Amino acid sequence: MIRGIYAIVILDLKRAWLDRARVISGLIQPLLYLFVLGAGFGASSTVANYQGYIFAGVLALNLLFTSTFAAITIVFDRQIGFFKAVLVAPLPRSALAMGKIFAGGIQAFAQALLVLPFAPLVKVSLTWGTSIELLLAMFLCSLAFSAMGVAVAARFTSTTVFPIVSNALLLPMFFLSGALYPLNKAPVWIRNLAYADPVAYGVDLMRGSIMQGSTAKPFALWPWASPVWSPWLSVLALVAFILLLAGMAVRVFNRGEDDSSLGATEFRWRR
């Protein structure tokens, strides 16, 4: 099983390496949020160092979209028929799901590392210890978001429909996560929805690491921006989401390529 996971991870990483333009283009969106949107909102906001405050949210944005769209290889493989060969291989379907999750998570984590050097430009300065905590939180988030992408992509055969549906799911999750505003000051209905949002737990975990270890003085002016949940609760929630979504992906993979068993007639996801 380990060898199967390794083979799938290496295959997807080689694909990503050949598509280097995606790495560069994937860096543009988080930088626009951090410097353009952050500067614009920060100019009219009473929050001290607003760009530094949303830095964790920008990392979550990069991890979320990169890891989710890395799962599009599942849809592409279905179109060219390669996925059938993978399904008939002597490999547990759980290994296939975990291989895809780890591959997407590694790609997203590597992409997010490119954003970290910009932290000093928004007055975010971390100690060595909290930097390690932040990196661990980022990797856990990348796996959770990748699991979500794999669970969704497992039901599609169209590379045109998958990005549309993914955006319809990802954007609400991102905006409800508190990435751009403190959940502690949000309306009650937003806070209630955030309990079911894995992105919210990821943002809260990464922001807690940044605020705890930052040496920048403006962070002391954010008493209302303290973490909503304890770090261990966020970790447990993300692990639970990984297991749940991986199980959903395995269930679909176990059904093979039968359209009716994938629910195409009922949901029309595979059109």
Backbone as JSON, one array per atom type, in Angstrom:
{
  "sequence": "MIRGIYAIVILDLKRAWLDRARVISGLIQPLLYLFVLGAGFGASSTVANYQGYIFAGVLALNLLFTSTFAAITIVFDRQIGFFKAVLVAPLPRSALAMGKIFAGGIQAFAQALLVLPFAPLVKVSLTWGTSIELLLAMFLCSLAFSAMGVAVAARFTSTTVFPIVSNALLLPMFFLSGALYPLNKAPVWIRNLAYADPVAYGVDLMRGSIMQGSTAKPFALWPWASPVWSPWLSVLALVAFILLLAGMAVRVFNRGEDDSSLGATEFRWRR",
  "N": [[0.83, -1.2, 0.0], [1.93, 1.25, 0.8], [3.87, 1.6, -1.16], [2.21, 1.93, -3.35], [0.89, 4.35, -2.75], [3.11, 6.03, -2.78], [3.89, 5.83, -5.48], [1.73, 7.05, -6.8], [1.85, 9.63, -5.74], [4.39, 10.49, -6.67], [3.95, 10.42, -9.44], [1.97, 12.44, -9.8], [3.37, 14.65, -8.81], [5.41, 14.86, -10.67], [3.93, 15.58, -12.9], [3.05, 18.1, -12.04], [5.5, 19.43, -11.9], [6.2, 19.64, -14.55], [4.4, 21.49, -15.39], [5.11, 24.31, -14.92], [4.28, 26.91, -15.25], [1.89, 27.1, -13.92], [2.65, 27.32, -11.3], [3.73, 29.89, -11.11], [1.55, 31.49, -11.92], [-0.21, 30.76, -9.91], [0.79, 32.11, -7.75], [0.1, 34.71, -8.06], [-2.59, 35.36, -7.32], [-2.76, 35.14, -4.35], [-0.92, 37.18, -3.68], [-2.14, 39.43, -4.75], [-4.41, 39.61, -3.1], [-3.09, 40.05, -0.68], [-1.49, 42.42, -0.95], [-2.82, 44.3, -2.68], [-5.72, 44.16, -2.23], [-5.48, 44.04, 0.56], [-4.12, 46.44, 1.14], [-6.0, 48.28, 0.2], [-8.36, 47.76, 1.77], [-7.17, 48.07, 4.23], [-6.62, 50.78, 4.35], [-9.01, 51.95, 4.93], [-9.74, 50.77, 7.23], [-9.99, 50.25, 10.76], [-8.3, 48.52, 11.91], [-5.15, 47.81, 13.12], [-2.32, 47.36, 11.15], [-3.55, 45.82, 8.99], [-2.89, 44.26, 6.77], [-1.0, 42.5, 7.79], [-2.66, 41.15, 9.5], [-4.38, 39.68, 7.81], [-2.66, 37.88, 6.73], [-2.5, 35.15, 7.43], [-4.95, 34.34, 6.39], [-4.48, 34.72, 3.67], [-2.52, 32.79, 3.22], [-4.14, 30.54, 3.68], [-5.91, 30.84, 1.56], [-4.22, 30.39, -0.65], [-3.39, 27.74, -0.13], [-5.88, 26.44, -0.18], [-7.02, 26.75, -2.82], [-4.96, 25.82, -4.48], [-4.5, 23.14, -3.62], [-7.03, 22.01, -3.98], [-7.57, 22.31, -6.75], [-5.55, 20.79, -7.72], [-6.56, 18.29, -7.72], [-7.81, 18.01, -10.11], [-6.55, 16.38, -11.85], [-7.62, 13.88, -11.54], [-10.08, 14.08, -12.84], [-9.2, 14.68, -15.41], [-7.76, 12.33, -16.02], [-9.87, 10.55, -16.15], [-11.12, 11.4, -18.48], [-9.29, 10.75, -20.51], [-9.1, 8.07, -20.2], [-7.18, 6.91, -18.6], [-7.66, 6.61, -15.93], [-9.17, 4.33, -15.58], [-7.3, 2.32, -15.91], [-5.81, 2.69, -13.62], [-7.67, 2.02, -11.68], [-8.03, -0.73, -12.08], [-5.65, -1.71, -11.32], [-3.59, -3.68, -9.07], [-4.17, -2.43, -6.41], [-5.11, -1.04, -3.35], [-8.13, 0.81, -3.0], [-8.15, 2.75, -1.07], [-5.47, 3.45, -0.93], [-5.18, 4.7, -3.37], [-6.82, 6.97, -2.98], [-5.5, 8.22, -0.77], [-3.0, 8.65, -1.9], [-3.59, 10.56, -3.89], [-4.51, 12.6, -2.22], [-2.22, 13.22, -0.66], [-0.5, 13.99, -2.71], [-1.75, 16.31, -3.78], [-1.74, 17.85, -1.45], [1.03, 18.2, -0.94], [1.79, 19.67, -3.2], [0.29, 22.03, -2.78], [1.36, 22.9, -0.33], [4.03, 23.4, -1.02], [3.6, 25.48, -2.82], [2.51, 27.44, -1.12], [4.69, 27.99, 0.45], [6.12, 29.77, -1.06], [4.93, 32.14, -0.55], [5.6, 32.87, 2.02], [8.14, 34.31, 2.21], [7.29, 36.91, 1.81], [6.27, 37.81, 4.14], [7.72, 39.59, 5.99], [7.3, 42.03, 4.69], [4.78, 42.81, 5.34], [4.95, 43.27, 7.96], [5.1, 40.97, 9.55], [6.69, 38.97, 11.68], [8.32, 36.13, 12.72], [9.31, 33.83, 15.32], [11.73, 31.14, 15.53], [10.61, 28.84, 16.68], [7.78, 29.22, 16.54], [7.57, 29.47, 13.82], [7.99, 26.88, 12.95], [5.7, 25.74, 14.05], [3.78, 27.07, 12.5], [4.39, 26.06, 9.94], [3.78, 23.35, 10.27], [1.04, 23.59, 10.75], [0.24, 24.63, 8.3], [0.81, 22.45, 6.6], [-0.95, 20.51, 7.56], [-3.37, 21.77, 6.99], [-3.18, 21.85, 4.19], [-3.44, 19.14, 3.54], [-6.05, 18.64, 4.46], [-7.56, 20.36, 2.8], [-6.85, 19.32, 0.33], [-7.95, 16.77, 0.52], [-10.62, 17.45, 0.42], [-10.79, 18.4, -2.21], [-10.2, 16.04, -3.66], [-12.34, 14.4, -2.88], [-14.47, 15.75, -4.05], [-13.71, 15.89, -6.8], [-13.74, 13.23, -7.46], [-16.26, 12.63, -8.36], [-16.63, 13.68, -10.87], [-16.44, 13.97, -14.48], [-15.95, 15.89, -16.28], [-13.74, 18.36, -17.19], [-14.45, 20.93, -17.51], [-16.74, 21.46, -16.01], [-15.97, 20.87, -13.4], [-14.12, 22.95, -12.32], [-15.96, 25.07, -12.14], [-17.97, 24.22, -10.34], [-16.32, 23.77, -8.17], [-15.36, 26.34, -7.53], [-17.78, 27.44, -6.74], [-18.12, 26.16, -4.35], [-15.75, 26.66, -2.92], [-15.32, 29.47, -2.65], [-17.47, 30.51, -0.93], [-16.75, 29.05, 1.4], [-14.24, 30.11, 1.94], [-14.79, 32.86, 2.41], [-16.42, 32.67, 4.62], [-14.72, 31.86, 6.55], [-13.37, 33.64, 8.15], [-11.05, 34.66, 7.2], [-10.54, 37.2, 6.23], [-11.54, 38.86, 8.11], [-12.21, 39.27, 11.64], [-13.57, 36.47, 13.25], [-14.63, 36.61, 15.76], [-15.94, 39.02, 15.89], [-17.87, 38.79, 14.05], [-21.25, 38.37, 12.7], [-23.68, 36.3, 14.44], [-24.75, 34.19, 12.91], [-22.83, 33.75, 10.96], [-20.68, 32.91, 12.53], [-21.76, 30.51, 13.45], [-21.99, 29.01, 11.08], [-19.31, 28.77, 10.53], [-18.39, 26.76, 12.17], [-18.73, 24.41, 10.78], [-16.95, 24.62, 8.77], [-14.02, 23.69, 7.32], [-11.98, 25.36, 6.47], [-12.11, 27.54, 8.16], [-11.15, 26.52, 10.59], [-8.54, 25.98, 9.8], [-7.54, 28.56, 9.15], [-7.78, 29.78, 11.66], [-6.0, 28.24, 13.16], [-3.51, 28.74, 11.89], [-3.37, 31.53, 12.13], [-3.27, 31.79, 14.88], [-0.72, 30.74, 15.4], [0.86, 32.65, 14.12], [0.22, 35.05, 15.49], [0.97, 34.4, 18.08], [3.73, 34.08, 17.95], [4.71, 36.34, 16.74], [6.77, 39.2, 16.58], [6.02, 41.72, 16.03], [4.8, 44.89, 16.96], [2.14, 45.91, 16.36], [0.47, 43.67, 16.58], [-0.2, 43.35, 19.18], [-2.32, 44.97, 19.5], [-4.59, 43.67, 18.91], [-6.68, 42.38, 20.61], [-9.23, 41.36, 20.23], [-8.86, 39.61, 18.21], [-8.01, 37.15, 18.95], [-7.44, 33.56, 18.85], [-10.29, 31.65, 17.86], [-10.86, 29.01, 18.5], [-9.28, 26.46, 20.5], [-5.89, 25.39, 19.8], [-5.62, 22.57, 19.7], [-8.23, 21.69, 19.31], [-8.73, 22.71, 16.76], [-6.84, 21.22, 15.32], [-7.81, 18.59, 15.72], [-10.29, 18.85, 14.47], [-9.55, 19.32, 11.79], [-8.19, 16.94, 11.2], [-10.32, 15.17, 11.47], [-11.93, 16.03, 9.34], [-10.25, 15.32, 7.21], [-10.22, 12.48, 7.39], [-12.96, 11.94, 7.05], [-13.52, 13.01, 4.46], [-11.67, 11.62, 2.92], [-12.69, 9.06, 3.24], [-15.11, 9.37, 1.86], [-14.14, 9.73, -0.74], [-12.9, 7.24, -1.19], [-15.11, 5.59, -1.13], [-16.44, 6.34, -3.49], [-14.47, 5.64, -5.38], [-14.45, 2.89, -5.02], [-16.73, 2.15, -6.34], [-16.05, 2.1, -8.94], [-16.18, 2.79, -12.47], [-18.82, 3.06, -13.11], [-21.49, 4.86, -14.2], [-24.11, 5.05, -13.18], [-23.83, 4.16, -10.55], [-22.29, 6.12, -9.48], [-23.97, 8.13, -9.13], [-24.78, 9.77, -11.22], [-27.21, 9.99, -12.54], [-28.93, 10.98, -10.64], [-27.72, 13.29, -9.5], [-26.38, 14.54, -11.58], [-23.73, 15.3, -11.74], [-21.65, 14.43, -13.31], [-21.77, 15.34, -15.86]],
  "CA": [[0.0, 0.0, 0.0], [2.82, 2.4, 0.87], [4.48, 1.77, -2.48], [1.19, 2.46, -4.24], [0.73, 5.78, -2.44], [4.33, 6.7, -3.24], [3.87, 5.9, -6.94], [0.74, 8.05, -7.22], [2.38, 10.94, -5.37], [5.48, 10.84, -7.59], [3.35, 10.69, -10.76], [1.33, 13.76, -9.8], [4.39, 15.69, -8.63], [6.09, 15.03, -11.96], [3.02, 16.38, -13.73], [3.09, 19.49, -11.57], [6.81, 19.99, -12.23], [6.2, 19.97, -15.98], [3.5, 22.63, -15.58], [5.66, 25.33, -14.02], [3.54, 28.16, -15.38], [0.84, 27.11, -12.91], [3.25, 27.76, -10.03], [3.86, 31.34, -11.16], [0.22, 32.08, -11.93], [-0.83, 30.51, -8.62], [1.32, 33.05, -6.77], [-0.45, 36.04, -8.31], [-3.81, 35.59, -6.55], [-2.55, 35.51, -2.94], [-0.24, 38.47, -3.57], [-3.15, 40.47, -5.0], [-5.19, 39.73, -1.87], [-2.26, 40.56, 0.41], [-0.98, 43.77, -1.14], [-3.79, 45.2, -3.3], [-6.93, 44.18, -1.41], [-5.08, 44.36, 1.93], [-3.82, 47.87, 1.23], [-7.24, 49.03, 0.02], [-9.18, 47.63, 2.96], [-6.44, 48.58, 5.38], [-6.67, 52.23, 4.37], [-10.29, 52.37, 5.5], [-10.02, 49.93, 8.39], [-9.43, 50.69, 12.03], [-7.42, 47.46, 12.35], [-3.73, 48.11, 12.96], [-1.6, 46.4, 10.32], [-4.55, 44.91, 8.44], [-2.23, 43.3, 5.87], [-0.42, 41.45, 8.63], [-3.73, 40.35, 10.08], [-4.95, 38.75, 6.82], [-1.6, 37.05, 6.16], [-2.91, 33.76, 7.6], [-6.02, 34.1, 5.44], [-3.89, 34.61, 2.34], [-1.93, 31.45, 3.16], [-5.25, 29.6, 3.53], [-6.4, 30.99, 0.19], [-3.27, 29.7, -1.54], [-3.47, 26.3, 0.13], [-7.21, 25.94, -0.54], [-7.24, 26.66, -4.26], [-3.94, 24.98, -5.11], [-4.71, 21.73, -3.31], [-8.3, 21.54, -4.56], [-7.48, 22.19, -8.2], [-4.61, 19.71, -8.05], [-7.37, 17.08, -7.9], [-8.37, 17.97, -11.45], [-5.92, 15.28, -12.58], [-8.56, 12.75, -11.5], [-11.06, 14.32, -13.91], [-8.49, 14.57, -16.69], [-7.47, 10.91, -16.24], [-11.12, 9.91, -16.56], [-11.4, 11.75, -19.86], [-8.39, 10.06, -21.44], [-9.19, 6.65, -19.96], [-6.08, 6.42, -17.76], [-8.15, 6.31, -14.58], [-9.62, 2.93, -15.56], [-6.11, 1.48, -15.7], [-5.44, 2.81, -12.21], [-8.66, 1.32, -10.87], [-7.87, -2.18, -12.2], [-4.34, -2.09, -10.78], [-3.67, -4.35, -7.75], [-3.89, -1.38, -5.45], [-6.31, -0.7, -2.57], [-8.7, 2.12, -3.36], [-7.74, 3.7, -0.03], [-4.15, 3.93, -1.31], [-5.4, 5.66, -4.46], [-7.32, 8.22, -2.41], [-4.47, 8.86, 0.04], [-1.96, 9.12, -2.8], [-4.06, 11.8, -4.49], [-4.57, 13.62, -1.17], [-0.86, 13.65, -0.33], [0.07, 14.69, -3.86], [-2.31, 17.66, -3.8], [-1.28, 18.57, -0.27], [2.43, 18.58, -1.12], [1.82, 20.76, -4.18], [-0.22, 23.25, -2.15], [2.3, 23.32, 0.7], [5.18, 24.0, -1.71], [3.15, 26.75, -3.38], [2.34, 28.4, -0.04], [6.02, 28.37, 0.94], [6.58, 30.91, -1.85], [4.31, 33.36, 0.0], [6.21, 33.19, 3.32], [9.15, 35.38, 2.18], [6.67, 38.24, 1.77], [5.76, 38.13, 5.48], [8.3, 40.82, 6.58], [6.79, 43.22, 4.02], [3.53, 43.2, 6.02], [5.32, 43.36, 9.38], [4.9, 39.7, 10.23], [8.0, 38.42, 12.01], [8.11, 34.96, 13.58], [10.45, 33.16, 15.92], [11.97, 29.83, 14.94], [9.66, 27.86, 17.21], [6.44, 29.42, 15.99], [7.65, 29.22, 12.38], [7.77, 25.44, 12.8], [4.26, 25.52, 14.3], [3.05, 27.55, 11.33], [4.63, 25.13, 8.83], [2.99, 22.15, 10.56], [-0.36, 23.94, 10.54], [0.05, 24.76, 6.85], [0.8, 21.13, 5.98], [-2.2, 19.86, 7.93], [-4.42, 22.43, 6.2], [-3.05, 21.43, 2.79], [-4.0, 17.79, 3.44], [-7.5, 18.73, 4.62], [-8.14, 20.96, 1.6], [-6.65, 18.38, -0.76], [-8.96, 15.71, 0.69], [-11.88, 17.99, -0.08], [-10.71, 18.41, -3.67], [-10.28, 14.67, -4.17], [-13.7, 13.9, -2.66], [-15.35, 16.38, -5.04], [-13.29, 15.52, -8.15], [-14.05, 11.82, -7.71], [-17.59, 12.5, -8.94], [-16.73, 14.41, -12.12], [-15.69, 13.55, -15.66], [-15.78, 17.06, -17.14], [-12.79, 19.36, -16.69], [-15.1, 22.24, -17.62], [-17.71, 21.63, -14.92], [-15.31, 20.76, -12.09], [-13.7, 24.24, -11.75], [-17.12, 25.92, -11.84], [-18.57, 23.75, -9.1], [-15.34, 23.95, -7.1], [-15.41, 27.75, -7.12], [-19.05, 27.67, -6.03], [-17.95, 25.64, -3.0], [-14.57, 27.19, -2.22], [-15.44, 30.89, -2.3], [-18.21, 30.69, 0.32], [-15.98, 28.52, 2.52], [-13.17, 31.05, 2.24], [-15.32, 34.11, 2.97], [-17.02, 32.38, 5.92], [-13.69, 31.33, 7.44], [-12.73, 34.67, 8.94], [-9.72, 34.94, 6.65], [-10.41, 38.63, 5.97], [-12.14, 39.61, 9.22], [-12.23, 38.43, 12.86], [-14.82, 35.76, 13.5], [-15.16, 37.03, 17.07], [-16.77, 40.21, 15.72], [-18.82, 38.51, 12.97], [-22.61, 38.03, 13.16], [-23.81, 34.97, 15.03], [-25.02, 33.17, 11.9], [-21.55, 33.44, 10.31], [-19.91, 32.1, 13.47], [-22.35, 29.17, 13.49], [-21.6, 28.33, 9.85], [-17.86, 28.52, 10.57], [-18.14, 25.51, 12.88], [-18.73, 23.32, 9.8], [-16.06, 25.03, 7.68], [-12.62, 23.32, 7.62], [-11.09, 26.5, 6.21], [-12.11, 28.37, 9.36], [-10.23, 25.92, 11.56], [-7.18, 26.17, 9.3], [-7.17, 29.96, 9.33], [-7.64, 30.04, 13.1], [-4.78, 27.58, 13.62], [-2.34, 29.45, 11.37], [-3.33, 32.87, 12.7], [-2.81, 31.65, 16.25], [0.74, 30.58, 15.37], [1.46, 33.93, 13.73], [0.05, 36.04, 16.55], [1.71, 33.98, 19.27], [5.16, 34.21, 17.81], [5.12, 37.56, 16.06], [7.42, 40.23, 17.39], [5.55, 43.02, 15.58], [4.01, 45.55, 17.98], [0.71, 46.06, 16.08], [-0.3, 42.48, 16.92], [-0.67, 43.51, 20.55], [-3.52, 45.78, 19.44], [-5.68, 42.83, 18.4], [-7.22, 41.48, 21.63], [-10.45, 40.75, 19.7], [-8.5, 38.68, 17.14], [-7.44, 35.93, 19.52], [-8.02, 32.38, 18.21], [-11.65, 31.3, 18.25], [-10.81, 27.68, 19.1], [-7.96, 26.05, 20.96], [-5.14, 24.74, 18.71], [-5.88, 21.14, 19.62], [-9.55, 21.5, 18.71], [-8.57, 22.93, 15.32], [-6.12, 20.06, 14.76], [-8.73, 17.46, 15.71], [-11.32, 19.11, 13.46], [-8.95, 19.13, 10.47], [-7.95, 15.5, 11.03], [-11.63, 14.55, 11.25], [-12.33, 16.34, 7.98], [-9.42, 14.51, 6.31], [-10.71, 11.11, 7.43], [-14.31, 11.9, 6.48], [-13.47, 13.26, 3.02], [-10.95, 10.49, 2.31], [-13.65, 7.96, 3.19], [-16.05, 9.63, 0.77], [-13.46, 9.47, -2.01], [-12.72, 5.78, -1.31], [-16.43, 5.01, -1.44], [-16.7, 6.55, -4.92], [-13.51, 4.83, -6.14], [-14.87, 1.49, -4.92], [-17.81, 1.9, -7.28], [-15.51, 1.98, -10.29], [-16.54, 3.8, -13.47], [-20.24, 2.92, -13.44], [-22.14, 6.16, -14.06], [-25.28, 5.0, -12.33], [-23.43, 4.01, -9.15], [-21.71, 7.38, -9.02], [-25.04, 9.1, -8.88], [-24.91, 10.73, -12.31], [-28.61, 10.18, -12.89], [-29.61, 11.76, -9.61], [-27.11, 14.6, -9.25], [-25.87, 15.08, -12.84], [-22.41, 15.9, -11.52], [-20.66, 13.94, -14.25], [-22.1, 15.8, -17.2]],
  "C": [[0.87, 1.27, 0.0], [3.46, 2.67, -0.49], [3.48, 2.33, -3.48], [0.96, 3.95, -4.02], [1.92, 6.56, -2.98], [4.31, 6.88, -4.75], [2.9, 6.97, -7.43], [1.24, 9.46, -6.91], [3.47, 11.38, -6.35], [4.94, 11.18, -8.97], [2.74, 12.08, -10.81], [2.33, 14.89, -9.61], [5.18, 15.92, -9.91], [5.22, 15.84, -12.92], [3.07, 17.85, -13.34], [4.4, 20.17, -11.94], [6.88, 20.41, -13.7], [5.33, 21.18, -16.27], [3.92, 23.77, -14.66], [4.94, 26.67, -14.12], [2.44, 28.26, -14.34], [1.37, 27.6, -11.57], [3.31, 29.29, -9.99], [2.49, 32.01, -11.11], [-0.5, 31.88, -10.6], [-0.33, 31.45, -7.53], [0.69, 34.43, -6.9], [-1.66, 36.32, -7.42], [-3.56, 35.93, -5.08], [-1.83, 36.84, -2.77], [-1.19, 39.63, -3.85], [-4.01, 40.69, -3.75], [-4.37, 40.42, -0.78], [-1.92, 42.02, 0.24], [-2.02, 44.74, -1.73], [-5.05, 45.3, -2.44], [-6.59, 44.56, 0.04], [-4.8, 45.83, 2.11], [-5.09, 48.7, 1.1], [-8.13, 48.96, 1.24], [-8.5, 48.21, 4.18], [-6.5, 50.08, 5.5], [-7.95, 52.74, 5.02], [-10.66, 51.58, 6.74], [-9.37, 50.5, 9.64], [-8.46, 49.65, 12.6], [-5.97, 47.87, 12.11], [-3.07, 47.0, 12.17], [-2.57, 45.34, 9.77], [-3.92, 43.87, 7.52], [-1.58, 42.16, 6.65], [-1.49, 40.55, 9.21], [-4.26, 39.31, 9.08], [-3.89, 37.83, 6.23], [-1.96, 35.56, 6.29], [-4.03, 33.4, 6.62], [-5.51, 33.95, 4.02], [-3.2, 33.26, 2.17], [-3.02, 30.4, 2.96], [-5.82, 29.65, 2.13], [-5.52, 30.22, -0.79], [-3.36, 28.19, -1.37], [-4.79, 25.72, -0.39], [-7.34, 25.73, -2.04], [-6.2, 25.77, -4.94], [-4.21, 23.5, -4.87], [-5.98, 21.19, -3.95], [-8.18, 21.34, -6.06], [-6.42, 21.2, -8.64], [-5.36, 18.41, -8.3], [-7.98, 16.99, -9.28], [-7.72, 16.88, -12.29], [-6.81, 14.04, -12.58], [-9.56, 12.87, -12.65], [-10.4, 14.14, -15.27], [-8.18, 13.1, -17.01], [-8.72, 10.15, -16.65], [-11.4, 10.17, -18.04], [-10.54, 10.97, -20.85], [-8.37, 8.55, -21.22], [-8.11, 6.07, -19.06], [-6.58, 5.99, -16.39], [-8.65, 4.86, -14.48], [-8.45, 1.99, -15.31], [-5.66, 1.53, -14.25], [-6.38, 2.0, -11.34], [-8.49, -0.2, -10.93], [-6.51, -2.65, -11.7], [-4.51, -2.77, -9.42], [-3.29, -3.41, -6.62], [-5.16, -1.08, -4.67], [-6.82, 0.69, -2.95], [-8.36, 3.18, -2.31], [-6.36, 4.27, -0.34], [-4.25, 4.94, -2.44], [-5.86, 7.01, -3.91], [-6.24, 8.95, -1.61], [-3.33, 9.38, -0.82], [-2.34, 10.45, -3.44], [-4.1, 12.93, -3.45], [-3.18, 14.14, -0.83], [-0.23, 14.42, -1.49], [-0.43, 16.13, -3.94], [-1.85, 18.48, -2.62], [0.16, 19.04, -0.4], [2.55, 19.73, -2.11], [1.37, 22.08, -3.55], [0.76, 23.79, -1.12], [3.52, 24.0, 0.06], [4.81, 25.36, -2.3], [3.03, 27.82, -2.29], [3.68, 28.84, 0.54], [6.56, 29.59, 0.19], [6.0, 32.22, -1.33], [5.0, 33.8, 1.29], [7.29, 34.27, 3.25], [8.58, 36.79, 2.14], [6.17, 38.68, 3.14], [6.39, 39.4, 6.07], [7.76, 42.1, 5.94], [5.48, 43.7, 4.63], [3.72, 43.16, 7.53], [4.94, 42.12, 10.17], [6.28, 39.07, 10.43], [7.82, 37.32, 13.05], [9.42, 34.46, 14.16], [10.62, 31.79, 15.26], [10.93, 28.81, 15.4], [8.28, 28.0, 16.6], [6.43, 29.27, 14.46], [7.42, 27.74, 12.1], [6.3, 25.11, 13.03], [3.43, 25.94, 13.1], [3.19, 26.58, 10.16], [3.82, 23.84, 9.04], [1.5, 22.41, 10.34], [-0.67, 24.06, 9.05], [-0.04, 23.4, 6.19], [-0.49, 20.39, 6.31], [-3.37, 20.46, 7.15], [-4.38, 21.97, 4.75], [-3.63, 20.04, 2.59], [-5.53, 17.83, 3.54], [-8.15, 19.3, 3.36], [-7.97, 20.05, 0.39], [-7.66, 17.24, -0.69], [-10.32, 16.18, 0.19], [-11.9, 18.0, -1.6], [-10.85, 17.03, -4.27], [-11.69, 14.12, -4.02], [-14.67, 14.49, -3.68], [-15.0, 15.91, -6.45], [-13.62, 14.07, -8.48], [-15.38, 11.63, -8.4], [-17.72, 13.17, -10.31], [-15.96, 13.74, -13.25], [-15.4, 14.73, -16.58], [-14.82, 18.05, -16.5], [-13.34, 20.77, -16.81], [-16.01, 22.5, -16.43], [-17.02, 21.66, -13.56], [-14.83, 22.1, -11.54], [-14.86, 25.14, -11.38], [-17.75, 25.52, -10.51], [-17.62, 23.96, -7.93], [-15.34, 25.39, -6.6], [-16.67, 28.06, -6.34], [-18.98, 27.15, -4.6], [-16.85, 26.36, -2.23], [-14.74, 28.64, -1.79], [-16.29, 31.13, -1.06], [-17.45, 30.18, 1.54], [-14.88, 29.49, 2.93], [-13.7, 32.3, 2.93], [-15.98, 33.9, 4.32], [-15.97, 32.0, 6.97], [-13.1, 32.37, 8.39], [-11.35, 35.01, 8.45], [-9.49, 36.44, 6.51], [-10.99, 39.49, 7.08], [-12.15, 38.7, 10.45], [-13.58, 37.78, 13.07], [-15.46, 36.19, 14.82], [-16.08, 38.24, 16.97], [-17.82, 40.01, 14.63], [-20.21, 38.25, 13.54], [-22.69, 36.59, 13.62], [-23.99, 33.9, 13.96], [-23.74, 32.8, 11.13], [-20.7, 32.58, 11.23], [-20.46, 30.67, 13.54], [-21.98, 28.38, 12.25], [-20.12, 27.96, 9.86], [-17.53, 27.22, 11.28], [-18.05, 24.32, 11.93], [-17.78, 23.6, 8.64], [-14.62, 24.65, 8.03], [-11.64, 24.46, 7.38], [-11.01, 27.4, 7.43], [-11.16, 27.83, 10.41], [-8.78, 26.1, 11.11], [-6.69, 27.59, 9.48], [-6.91, 30.26, 10.79], [-6.35, 29.44, 13.64], [-3.53, 28.33, 13.16], [-2.23, 30.85, 11.96], [-2.88, 32.83, 14.16], [-1.3, 31.5, 16.33], [1.42, 31.9, 15.06], [1.38, 34.94, 14.87], [0.84, 35.69, 17.8], [3.19, 34.27, 19.15], [5.63, 35.49, 17.17], [5.73, 38.54, 17.04], [6.98, 41.63, 16.99], [4.6, 43.64, 16.61], [2.52, 45.67, 17.63], [-0.13, 44.85, 16.47], [-0.84, 42.58, 18.35], [-1.97, 44.32, 20.61], [-4.74, 44.99, 18.98], [-6.25, 41.91, 19.49], [-8.47, 40.75, 21.15], [-10.13, 39.69, 18.66], [-7.84, 37.42, 17.67], [-8.11, 34.72, 18.88], [-9.4, 32.04, 18.76], [-11.67, 29.97, 18.98], [-9.4, 27.4, 19.6], [-7.22, 25.35, 19.81], [-5.46, 23.26, 18.57], [-7.25, 20.85, 19.03], [-9.48, 21.7, 17.2], [-7.87, 21.75, 14.66], [-7.06, 18.86, 14.66], [-9.81, 17.63, 14.63], [-10.77, 18.86, 12.06], [-8.68, 17.65, 10.2], [-9.27, 14.78, 10.76], [-12.13, 14.81, 9.84], [-11.54, 15.51, 6.97], [-9.96, 13.08, 6.24], [-12.08, 10.99, 6.77], [-14.27, 12.03, 4.97], [-12.72, 12.15, 2.29], [-11.88, 9.28, 2.21], [-14.67, 8.14, 2.08], [-15.41, 9.34, -0.58], [-13.28, 7.97, -2.24], [-14.03, 5.13, -1.69], [-16.76, 5.16, -2.92], [-15.75, 5.7, -5.76], [-13.89, 3.35, -6.12], [-15.98, 1.14, -5.9], [-17.32, 1.79, -8.72], [-15.98, 3.11, -11.18], [-17.98, 3.68, -13.92], [-20.95, 4.23, -13.16], [-23.3, 6.12, -13.09], [-24.91, 4.9, -10.86], [-22.8, 5.27, -8.6], [-22.78, 8.46, -8.82], [-25.23, 10.1, -9.99], [-26.36, 11.01, -12.64], [-29.29, 11.11, -11.9], [-29.05, 13.16, -9.49], [-26.61, 15.3, -10.51], [-24.53, 15.79, -12.66], [-21.44, 15.52, -12.63], [-20.94, 14.35, -15.68], [-21.07, 16.82, -17.68]]
}
